[in-house]
Structure formats: structure tokens, C-alpha cells
Short mmCIF file of C-alpha atoms and ligand atoms in Angstrom, two decimals:
data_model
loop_
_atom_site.label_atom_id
_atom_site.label_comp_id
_atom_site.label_asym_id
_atom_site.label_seq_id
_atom_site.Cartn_x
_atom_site.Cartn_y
_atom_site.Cartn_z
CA UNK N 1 0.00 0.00 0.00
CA UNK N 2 1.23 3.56 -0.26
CA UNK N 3 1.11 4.64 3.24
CA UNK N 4 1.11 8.52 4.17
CA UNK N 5 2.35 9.82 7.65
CA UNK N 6 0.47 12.80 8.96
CA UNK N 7 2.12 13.49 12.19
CA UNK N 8 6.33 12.12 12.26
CA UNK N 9 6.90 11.73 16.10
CA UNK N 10 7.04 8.84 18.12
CA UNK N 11 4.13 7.00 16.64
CA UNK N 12 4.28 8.56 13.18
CA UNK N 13 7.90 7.85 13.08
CA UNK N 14 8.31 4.58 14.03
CA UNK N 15 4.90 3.01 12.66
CA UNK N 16 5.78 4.55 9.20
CA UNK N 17 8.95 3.00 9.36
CA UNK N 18 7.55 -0.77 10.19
CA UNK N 19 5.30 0.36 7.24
CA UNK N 20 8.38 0.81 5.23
CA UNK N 21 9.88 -2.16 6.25
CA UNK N 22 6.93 -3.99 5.59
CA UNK N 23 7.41 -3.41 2.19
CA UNK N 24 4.49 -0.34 1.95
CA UNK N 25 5.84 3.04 0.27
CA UNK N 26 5.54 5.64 2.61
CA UNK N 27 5.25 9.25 2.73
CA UNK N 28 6.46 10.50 6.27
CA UNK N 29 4.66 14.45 6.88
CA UNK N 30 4.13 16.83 9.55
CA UNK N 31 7.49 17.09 11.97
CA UNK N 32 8.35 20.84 12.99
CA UNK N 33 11.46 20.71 10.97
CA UNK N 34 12.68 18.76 7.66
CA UNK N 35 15.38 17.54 9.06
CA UNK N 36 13.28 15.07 11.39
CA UNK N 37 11.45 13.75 8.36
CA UNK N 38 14.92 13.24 6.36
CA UNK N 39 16.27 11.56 9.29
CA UNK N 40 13.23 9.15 9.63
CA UNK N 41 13.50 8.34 5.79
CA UNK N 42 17.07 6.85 6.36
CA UNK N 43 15.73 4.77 8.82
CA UNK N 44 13.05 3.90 6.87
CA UNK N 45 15.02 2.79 3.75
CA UNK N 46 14.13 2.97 0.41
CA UNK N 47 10.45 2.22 0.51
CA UNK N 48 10.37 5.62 2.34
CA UNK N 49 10.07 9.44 1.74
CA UNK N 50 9.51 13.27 3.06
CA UNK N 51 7.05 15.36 1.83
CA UNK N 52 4.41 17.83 2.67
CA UNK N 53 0.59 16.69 4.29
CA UNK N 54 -0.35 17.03 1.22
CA UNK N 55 2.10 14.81 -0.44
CA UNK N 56 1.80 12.49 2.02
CA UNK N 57 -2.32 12.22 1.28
CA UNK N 58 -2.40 12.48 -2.37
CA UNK N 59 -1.76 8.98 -4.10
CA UNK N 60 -2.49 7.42 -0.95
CA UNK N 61 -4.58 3.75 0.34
CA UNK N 62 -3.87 4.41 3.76
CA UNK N 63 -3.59 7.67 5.96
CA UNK N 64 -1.67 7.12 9.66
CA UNK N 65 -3.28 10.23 11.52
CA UNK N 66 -0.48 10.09 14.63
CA UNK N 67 -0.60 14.13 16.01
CA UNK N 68 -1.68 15.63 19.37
CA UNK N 69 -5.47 16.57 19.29
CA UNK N 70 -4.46 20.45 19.32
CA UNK N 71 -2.91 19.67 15.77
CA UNK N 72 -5.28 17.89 14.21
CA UNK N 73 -7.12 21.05 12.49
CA UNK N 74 -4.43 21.95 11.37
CA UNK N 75 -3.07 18.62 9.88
CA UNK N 76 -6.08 18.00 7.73
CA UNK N 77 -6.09 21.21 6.70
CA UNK N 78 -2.33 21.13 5.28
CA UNK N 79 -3.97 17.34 3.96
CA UNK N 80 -6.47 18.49 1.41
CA UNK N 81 -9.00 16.58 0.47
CA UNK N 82 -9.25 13.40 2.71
CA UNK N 83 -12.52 11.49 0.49
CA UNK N 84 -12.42 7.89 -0.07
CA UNK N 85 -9.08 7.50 1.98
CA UNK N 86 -8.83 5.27 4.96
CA UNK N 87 -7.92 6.99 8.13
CA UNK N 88 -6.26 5.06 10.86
CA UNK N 89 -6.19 7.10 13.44
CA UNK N 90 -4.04 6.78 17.09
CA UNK N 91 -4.89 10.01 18.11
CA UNK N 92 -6.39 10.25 21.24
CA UNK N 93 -8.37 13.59 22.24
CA UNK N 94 -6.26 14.57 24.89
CA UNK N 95 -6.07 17.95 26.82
CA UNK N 96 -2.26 20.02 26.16
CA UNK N 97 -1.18 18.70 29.31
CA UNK N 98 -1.94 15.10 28.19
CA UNK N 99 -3.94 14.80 31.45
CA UNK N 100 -7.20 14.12 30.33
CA UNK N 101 -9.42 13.38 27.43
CA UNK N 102 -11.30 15.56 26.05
CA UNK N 103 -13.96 14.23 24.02
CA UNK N 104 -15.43 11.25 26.47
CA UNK N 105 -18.11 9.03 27.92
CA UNK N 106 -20.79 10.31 24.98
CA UNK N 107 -18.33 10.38 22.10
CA UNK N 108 -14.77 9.97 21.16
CA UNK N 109 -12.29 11.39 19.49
CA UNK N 110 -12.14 8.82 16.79
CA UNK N 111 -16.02 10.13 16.46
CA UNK N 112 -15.32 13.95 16.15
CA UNK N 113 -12.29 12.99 13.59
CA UNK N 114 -15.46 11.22 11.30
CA UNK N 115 -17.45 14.02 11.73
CA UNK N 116 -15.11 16.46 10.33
CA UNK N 117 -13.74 14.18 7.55
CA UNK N 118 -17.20 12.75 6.08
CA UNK N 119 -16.49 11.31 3.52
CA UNK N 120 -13.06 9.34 5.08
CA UNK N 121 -13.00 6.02 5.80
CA UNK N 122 -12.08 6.52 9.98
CA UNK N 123 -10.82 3.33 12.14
CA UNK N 124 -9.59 4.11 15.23
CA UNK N 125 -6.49 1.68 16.02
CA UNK N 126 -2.92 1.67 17.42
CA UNK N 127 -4.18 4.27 19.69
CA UNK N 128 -3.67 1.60 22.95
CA UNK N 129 -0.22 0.72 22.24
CA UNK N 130 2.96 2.99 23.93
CA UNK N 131 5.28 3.27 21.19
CA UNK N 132 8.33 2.23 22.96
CA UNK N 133 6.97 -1.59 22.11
CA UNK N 134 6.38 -1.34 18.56
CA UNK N 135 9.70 -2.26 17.20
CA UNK N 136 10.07 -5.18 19.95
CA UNK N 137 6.46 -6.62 18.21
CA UNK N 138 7.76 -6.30 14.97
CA UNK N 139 11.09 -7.88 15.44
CA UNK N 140 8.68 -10.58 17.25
CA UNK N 141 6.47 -11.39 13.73
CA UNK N 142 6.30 -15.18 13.34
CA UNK N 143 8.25 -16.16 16.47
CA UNK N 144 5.61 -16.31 19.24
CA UNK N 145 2.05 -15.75 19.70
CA UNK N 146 1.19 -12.17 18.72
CA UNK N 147 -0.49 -9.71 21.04
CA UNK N 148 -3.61 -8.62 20.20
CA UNK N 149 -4.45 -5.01 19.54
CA UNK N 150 -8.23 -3.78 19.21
CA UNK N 151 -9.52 -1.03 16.42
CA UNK N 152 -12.82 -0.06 15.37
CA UNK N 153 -14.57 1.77 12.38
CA UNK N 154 -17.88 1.82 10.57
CA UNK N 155 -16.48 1.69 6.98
CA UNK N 156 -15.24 -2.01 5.72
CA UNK N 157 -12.67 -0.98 3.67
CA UNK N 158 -11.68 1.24 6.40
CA UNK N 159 -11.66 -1.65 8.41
CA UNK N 160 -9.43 -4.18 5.97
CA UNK N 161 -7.10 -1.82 5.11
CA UNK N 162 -6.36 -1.10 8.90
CA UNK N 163 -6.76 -4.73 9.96
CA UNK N 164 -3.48 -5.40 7.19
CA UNK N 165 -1.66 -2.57 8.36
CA UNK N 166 -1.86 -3.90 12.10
CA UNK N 167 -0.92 -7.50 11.22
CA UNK N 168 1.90 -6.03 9.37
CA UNK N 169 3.42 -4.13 12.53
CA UNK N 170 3.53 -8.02 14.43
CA UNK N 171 0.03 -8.03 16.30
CA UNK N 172 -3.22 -9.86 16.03
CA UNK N 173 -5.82 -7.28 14.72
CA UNK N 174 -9.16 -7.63 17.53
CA UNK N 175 -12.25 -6.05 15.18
CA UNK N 176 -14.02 -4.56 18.53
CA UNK N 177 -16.89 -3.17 16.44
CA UNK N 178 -18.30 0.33 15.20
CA UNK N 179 -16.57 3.33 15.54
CA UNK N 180 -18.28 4.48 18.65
CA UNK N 181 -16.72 1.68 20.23
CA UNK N 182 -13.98 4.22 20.50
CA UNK N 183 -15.31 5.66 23.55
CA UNK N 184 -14.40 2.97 25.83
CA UNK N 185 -10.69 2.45 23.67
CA UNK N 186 -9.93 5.51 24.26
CA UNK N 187 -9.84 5.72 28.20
CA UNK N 188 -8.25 2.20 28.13
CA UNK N 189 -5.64 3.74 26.25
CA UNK N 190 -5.30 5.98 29.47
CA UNK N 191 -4.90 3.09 31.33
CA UNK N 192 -2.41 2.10 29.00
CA UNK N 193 -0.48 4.99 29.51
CA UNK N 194 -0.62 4.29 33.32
CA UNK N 195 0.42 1.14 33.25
CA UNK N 196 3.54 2.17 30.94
CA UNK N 197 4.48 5.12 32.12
CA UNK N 198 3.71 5.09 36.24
CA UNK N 199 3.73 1.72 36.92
CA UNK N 200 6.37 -0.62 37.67
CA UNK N 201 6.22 -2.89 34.51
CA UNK N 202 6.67 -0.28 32.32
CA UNK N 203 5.25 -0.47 28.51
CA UNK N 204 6.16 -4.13 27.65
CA UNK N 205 3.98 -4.96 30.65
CA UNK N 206 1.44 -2.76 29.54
CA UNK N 207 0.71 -4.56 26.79
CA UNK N 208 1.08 -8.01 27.98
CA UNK N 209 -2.33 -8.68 26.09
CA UNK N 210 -2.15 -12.85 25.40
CA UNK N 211 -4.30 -15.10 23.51
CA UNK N 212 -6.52 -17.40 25.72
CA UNK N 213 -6.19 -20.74 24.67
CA UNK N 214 -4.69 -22.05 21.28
N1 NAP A 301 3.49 8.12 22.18
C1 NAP A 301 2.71 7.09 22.43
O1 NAP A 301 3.17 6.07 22.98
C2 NAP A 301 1.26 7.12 22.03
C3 NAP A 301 0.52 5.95 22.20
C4 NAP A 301 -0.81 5.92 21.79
C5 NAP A 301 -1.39 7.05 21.23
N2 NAP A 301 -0.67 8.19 21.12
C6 NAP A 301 -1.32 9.36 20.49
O2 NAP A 301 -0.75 9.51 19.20
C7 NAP A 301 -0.71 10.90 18.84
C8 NAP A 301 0.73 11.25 18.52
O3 NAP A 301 1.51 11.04 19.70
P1 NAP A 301 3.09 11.06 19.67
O4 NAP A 301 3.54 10.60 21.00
O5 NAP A 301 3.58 10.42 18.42
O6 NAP A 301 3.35 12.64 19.58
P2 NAP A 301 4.67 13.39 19.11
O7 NAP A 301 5.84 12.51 19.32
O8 NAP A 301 4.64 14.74 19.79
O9 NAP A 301 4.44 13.56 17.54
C9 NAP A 301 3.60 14.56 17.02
C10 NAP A 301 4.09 14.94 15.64
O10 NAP A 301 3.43 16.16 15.27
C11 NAP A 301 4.44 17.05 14.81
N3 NAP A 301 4.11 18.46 14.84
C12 NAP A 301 4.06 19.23 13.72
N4 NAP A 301 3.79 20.48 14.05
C13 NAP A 301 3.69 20.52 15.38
C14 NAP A 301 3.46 21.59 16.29
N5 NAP A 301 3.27 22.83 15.88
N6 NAP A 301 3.40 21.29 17.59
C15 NAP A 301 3.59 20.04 18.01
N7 NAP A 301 3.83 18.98 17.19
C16 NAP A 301 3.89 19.25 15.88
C17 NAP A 301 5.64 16.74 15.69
O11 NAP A 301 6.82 17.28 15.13
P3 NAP A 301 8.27 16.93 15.71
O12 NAP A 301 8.58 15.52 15.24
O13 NAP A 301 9.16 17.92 15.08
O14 NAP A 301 8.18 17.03 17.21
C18 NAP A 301 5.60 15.23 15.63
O15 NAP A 301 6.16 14.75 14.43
C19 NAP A 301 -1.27 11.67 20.04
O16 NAP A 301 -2.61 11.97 19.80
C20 NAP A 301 -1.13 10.69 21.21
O17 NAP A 301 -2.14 10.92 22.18
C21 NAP A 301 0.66 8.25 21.49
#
């Protein structure tokens, strides 16, 4: 797939280069300064790039939406015209102080995001993942049982395209349902965060999700 990064930080950055890796072509967009994306494109390899939002949007199957809520007019501005593309989306609607969601309980971020980008194709995934395990899942593909990770949407193709993008990265794609299902992914990605950051296990215990039975 041709892959385009709208956001180039620690989830931008490091899922668009497992995307590279995995053989998509990806267009990494977004970072404050051009030397970030540059840097992430030699990381990448070859299947990678730098270019504008834009860019990044234009010939592209799949859209990773990876910036802090505050950003994300601004991001899909700089986009253009977002119809028929699927959005994955791991932004969560958090305050500036990353203290507290902001869209909750009767919606969700992943909601909002569909609301102002109609005619997208929204799935809410990667969202309940810290990023500091993403390259230890990868490395993992094939050797062990893969952890599961959840997403949600109401569009199919949405869905399939995000469901191949998530197997690619190492884990076990959950379907948990429509987009609204968002609202209760999005706190546990809170808890996440607790678990990884304030906790004593730190991320790779944070998402110690396993596979009952076979
Ligand atoms: N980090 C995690 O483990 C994690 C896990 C789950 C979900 N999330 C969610 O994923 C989203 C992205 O998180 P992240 O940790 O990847 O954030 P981040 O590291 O801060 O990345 C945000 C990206 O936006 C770019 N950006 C462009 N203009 C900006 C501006 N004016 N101000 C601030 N940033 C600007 C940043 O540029 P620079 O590269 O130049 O800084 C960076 O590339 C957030 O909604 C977060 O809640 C994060």
C-alpha cells in the first residue's frame, strides 16, 4: 500500500517505518522541521520518503493520523481533500497537558475525527499501544504468539485496510466493532499509559495482552 504519515513523532515515526519495512511506500509528513522527516526516511530505507501533508495524502490507500489533538485542524487542513481515503487514526483527544481526554463518555475522538472528515473512511487503532513496544512486536512477527491489539470503524474498507496494516506491525488485529466503540478504547488507552508510564512494569507490561487458549 502507499502509506502517508500525517504526524512524524514517536508514533508517526516509528509506525511509518515498520510500514516501510513492511514493504508499503511511505510518505512520512508533519514534523516541525525537515530535518526530522529526512532523518526518519534513512531509517526507513528505500520504501520511504519526506514530503508535505499534502504529499503524504495524495496517491495514498492508507492515511496514519499520529498528532496531538491540538494539531489535528491543522493537519487535515495542510492534507487536502481526505474522500475515499482510509484513516487510521491513534490520536487520542487529549487535553495540552496530556492529562485528560477531552472528548469522552458520549463520544470519542475517533467520532469527532469522522465528523469532520465525512467522507473518510475513519478506524480508530494503534491508539492503545505505547510506542516504545512497537519495534520489539515487529522484530517478534512469526516467532511467538502475537499480542492482540483492538480497532474499530464503521467503513469495511476502512476496516481491511487497517486490519493489514496492524498485522503487518507483528500483532493480532481484535475487530471490537463500530466506531463508537472508541469511547471505551480511548480511556483504556489511558490506562495504558498508566500502566507504561507510572507503573512498575513499564510499557512491555502494559501490553502483555495474550491469547486465551490455542
Ligand atoms: N506516544 C505514544 O506512545 C502514544 C501511544 C498511543 C497514542 N498516542 C497518540 O498519538 C498521537 C501522537 O503522539 P506522539 O507521542 O507520536 O506525539 P509526538 O511525538 O509529539 O508527535 C507529534 C508529531 O506532530 C508534529 N508536529 C508538527 N507540528 C507541530 C506543532 N506545531 N506542535 C507540536 N507537534 C507538531 C511533531 O513534530 P516533531 O517531530 O518535530 O516534534 C511530531 O512529528 C497523540 O494523539 C497521542 O495521544 C501516542
Amino acid at each position: 500500500m502507499r502509506v502517508g504519515i500525517l504526524g512524524s513523532g514517536l508514533m508517526g515515526g516509528k509506525l511509518g517505518t515498520l510500514f516501510a519495512r513492511a514493504g508499503h511506500d511511505v510518505v512520512f509528513s508533519y514534523a516541525r522541521t525537515r530535518k526530522k522527516l529526512e532523518g526518519l526516511v534513512r531509517e526507513a530505507g528505500r520504501n520511504a520518503r519526506a514530503g508535505t501533508p499534502g504529499d503524504a495524502v495524495q496517491e495514498a490507500d492508507a492515511v496514519l493520523l499520529a498528532v496531538h489533538w491540538s494539531r489535528v485542524p491543522d493537519v487535515l487542513r495542510q492534507a487536502g481533500d481526505l474522500s475515499g481515503k482510509a484513516i487510521v487514526s491513534c490520536s487520542l483527544p487529549m487535553n495540552a497537558g496530556n492529562t485528560k481526554l477531552v472528548v469522552a463518555h458520549t463520544s470519542s475522538g475517533a467520532e469527532e475525527l469522522a465528523e469532520r472528515v465525512p467522507k473518510a473512511r475513519v478506524v480508530a487503532a494503534f491508539g492503545t499501544v505505547p510506542s516504545e513496544v512497537l519495534f520489539s512486536v515487529f522484530e517478534a512477527r512469526g516467532k511467538s504468539t502475537q499480542p492482540s491489539l483492538v480497532y474499530c470503524g464503521d467503513d469495511a474498507r476502512g476496516k481491511r485496510t487497517a486490519a493489514a496494516l496492524i498485522r503487518d506491525v507483528g500483532f493480532d488485529p481484535v475487530d471490537a466493532g463500530p466506531l463508537r466503540i472508541a469511547r471505551y478504547t480511548e480511556p483504556f488507552a489511558l490506562l495504558v499509559a498508566q500502566l507504561a508510564y507510572e507503573g512498575k512494569g513499564g510499557p512491555e507490561l502494559a501490553y502483555r495482552f495474550e491469547r486465551f487458549g490455542g
